[in-house]
Amino acid sequence: MAALLKKVFGAVLTRSSSSSTLSSPRTASDSDDAAIDDGASMGAFDRIPTDVIMQILRLLGPKEAARACVVCRAWRFLAADNRLWIFFLQSGREPYDTVVFSETHLRSGFPLKMYFDHTPQLSFMQIYVQREKVPGSIIIDGGSGYCKYGWSKYASPSGRCATFLEFGSIESPMYPRLRHFFSTICSRMQVKPASQPIIVSIPICHSDDTESARASRRQLRETICSVLFDMNAPAVCAIDQAVLALYAARRTSGIVVNIGFHVTSVVPILRGKVMHDVGVEIVGQGARKVTGFLKELMQQRNINFESLYTVRTIKEKLCYVAADYDAELRKQAQASCEVAGEGCFTLSNERFKAPEILFQPQLGGMRAMGLHQAVALCMDHCAEAEVGSDDGWFKTIVLAGGTSCLPGLPERLEKELHKIFPPPMSDGIKVIPPTYGVDSAWFGAKIVSNVSTFLEAWCITKKQFRQKFRRTAPLINSW
Ligand SMILES: Nc1ncnc2c1ncn2[C@@H]1O[C@H](COP(=O)(O)OP(=O)(O)OP(=O)(O)O)[C@@H](O)[C@H]1O
């Protein structure tokens, strides 16, 4: 069918390319039965209803539709119709709501501008074509525990590695360590860094708003760029890990709660900017502590296991967050799972006791705020700061990090926040589970790297970097 239509269209395209004097096109929605163009005769094709032509264009696909655009004004009018290109975008690799989010919120680069608020509506054909032209990028989300890497045009990360085992902490802005890290990832991906832009996540570190913390953050960013440009990357884009997780949830403002490998960070972000001046909260309980506490609980019950990896696997398969801890203690919670090569493991209330340290760290012998208290503190700071025209922006709480995949966690956090805040402050609080699980930041980077304006709006080239670096040596002041 498509081949036949292609043939017919081919005939029309060839014939009509010789017709040059066409009158103005009608609007595609004018009349279904209207001839396509008054001034040019295309024989029987003139009598084809617009809807049918649209359907044919849909079947032929974007390449042929784009070709039809260059035939004449009338054809261009039909083939450039937004509805046709929305259809193509909807049938594309990326979810359409992600495309809409990125093209309306992220086109401008940073600082973000809501695109459709300020400019006339864009042509969706243009968006489609520009997105197709965006080169693929290497995405590296170097978490402090696990690194996720892969090609931006792929559906998910192509690989993962244990950063903490292989590279130590990448928070330390050490040139040789970063160089070793980036070159190892590139060789695992079997790509040359010089062949495409590289997008990296910047870890949530030096969270204070002091001059020295700002300098450390700038230095880390600068060292990442130096390393990548020394490896001949043509362009680099470096974005905070929490901001990427927020974009993955298709939001530009809110509080990101990243339950990381070592620590949990509560990060207020307004229009894509981390509000360090409002206050980033860091609490000591992260994924490692949950695994460690589960290990202790299993040992107390004389459950034997081979390694911490076994415990981690059991945690991922069996653990959950109780909606009401005390009520859960009175319930039967026994469940079993298989661990490859080690057999079957059965847990009972350890299943929810271990993750409970996120909310009650004292259970695991830690003196720290509970997750809900840290989020509430951050919300208080945001409310006091009175920044942003939307006074409820900080009521959207986006979860990120592998541990936030624990079943029941979003519901429990929301419930605890409602207990802490009376109305009207509690009105509209919404905790959003991690859409892409453990890979939130990687997917946020994928969304950015596929924006039609990615190269010019989000990347810095070596030349631009060197110019900035020279002007403000030894550190770049703003970027
Ligand atoms: N479904 C799951 N349930 C519970 N825990 C999970 C699940 N999936 C992954 N995890 C845990 O998440 C942890 C890894 O989290 P993640 O990959 O987000 O860390 P990271 O990105 O290295 O951390 P950081 O934000 O500190 O850089 C591991 O301990 C893993 O066991």
Short mmCIF file of C-alpha atoms and ligand atoms in Angstrom, two decimals, residues 141-148 161 163-164 171 203-204 241 258-263 265 286-288 290-291 312-313 315-317 319 400-407 437-439, ligand 1:
data_model
loop_
_atom_site.label_atom_id
_atom_site.label_comp_id
_atom_site.label_asym_id
_atom_site.label_seq_id
_atom_site.Cartn_x
_atom_site.Cartn_y
_atom_site.Cartn_z
CA ASP A 141 25.24 10.22 34.68
CA GLY A 142 28.05 9.55 37.09
CA GLY A 143 26.24 8.83 40.34
CA SER A 144 28.32 8.48 43.48
CA GLY A 145 27.25 4.83 43.69
CA TYR A 146 26.38 3.82 40.16
CA CYS A 147 27.10 5.40 36.80
CA LYS A 148 24.55 5.14 34.00
CA CYS A 161 28.95 0.47 36.50
CA THR A 163 31.33 4.13 40.42
CA PHE A 164 32.15 3.75 44.09
CA GLU A 171 32.66 14.27 43.80
CA PRO A 203 26.60 15.49 41.37
CA ILE A 204 24.71 17.22 44.14
CA GLN A 241 21.79 15.75 38.64
CA ASN A 258 17.26 12.39 45.60
CA ILE A 259 17.84 9.33 47.75
CA GLY A 260 21.41 8.81 46.67
CA PHE A 261 23.92 6.12 47.35
CA HIS A 262 25.56 7.76 50.36
CA VAL A 263 23.19 10.57 51.33
CA SER A 265 19.54 15.46 49.13
CA GLY A 286 20.99 6.87 51.64
CA ALA A 287 20.82 3.57 49.78
CA ARG A 288 23.92 2.17 51.46
CA VAL A 290 19.23 0.93 54.02
CA THR A 291 21.18 -2.04 52.65
CA ARG A 312 20.95 -5.47 48.01
CA THR A 313 19.09 -7.81 45.69
CA LYS A 315 16.16 -5.34 49.40
CA GLU A 316 15.17 -4.49 45.82
CA LYS A 317 12.89 -7.51 45.60
CA CYS A 319 11.47 -4.27 50.85
CA ALA A 400 14.77 10.45 42.39
CA GLY A 401 17.41 7.79 42.99
CA GLY A 402 17.08 4.02 43.04
CA THR A 403 15.91 3.83 46.66
CA SER A 404 12.92 6.02 45.87
CA CYS A 405 11.59 3.05 43.84
CA LEU A 406 10.71 1.36 47.13
CA PRO A 407 6.98 0.62 47.01
CA GLY A 437 13.29 4.63 38.44
CA VAL A 438 16.99 4.49 39.05
CA ASP A 439 17.70 6.20 35.70
N1 LIG B 1 13.57 -1.09 43.01
C1 LIG B 1 14.41 -0.73 43.96
N2 LIG B 1 14.04 -0.78 45.26
C2 LIG B 1 14.89 -0.39 46.23
N3 LIG B 1 16.13 0.05 46.01
C3 LIG B 1 16.55 0.12 44.75
C4 LIG B 1 15.72 -0.26 43.66
N4 LIG B 1 16.42 -0.07 42.51
C5 LIG B 1 17.64 0.37 42.87
N5 LIG B 1 17.71 0.50 44.21
C6 LIG B 1 18.85 0.91 44.99
O1 LIG B 1 19.31 2.18 44.61
C7 LIG B 1 20.70 2.29 44.91
C8 LIG B 1 21.42 2.98 43.80
O2 LIG B 1 20.79 4.21 43.61
P1 LIG B 1 21.29 5.22 42.50
O3 LIG B 1 21.73 4.48 41.28
O4 LIG B 1 20.23 6.24 42.37
O5 LIG B 1 22.57 5.81 43.19
P2 LIG B 1 23.51 6.95 42.63
O6 LIG B 1 22.93 7.62 41.43
O7 LIG B 1 24.86 6.36 42.47
O8 LIG B 1 23.46 7.91 43.88
P3 LIG B 1 23.88 9.43 44.01
O9 LIG B 1 22.62 10.19 43.81
O10 LIG B 1 24.42 9.50 45.39
O11 LIG B 1 24.89 9.72 42.96
C9 LIG B 1 21.21 0.88 45.13
O12 LIG B 1 21.53 0.69 46.49
C10 LIG B 1 20.02 0.00 44.74
O13 LIG B 1 19.95 -1.15 45.57
#
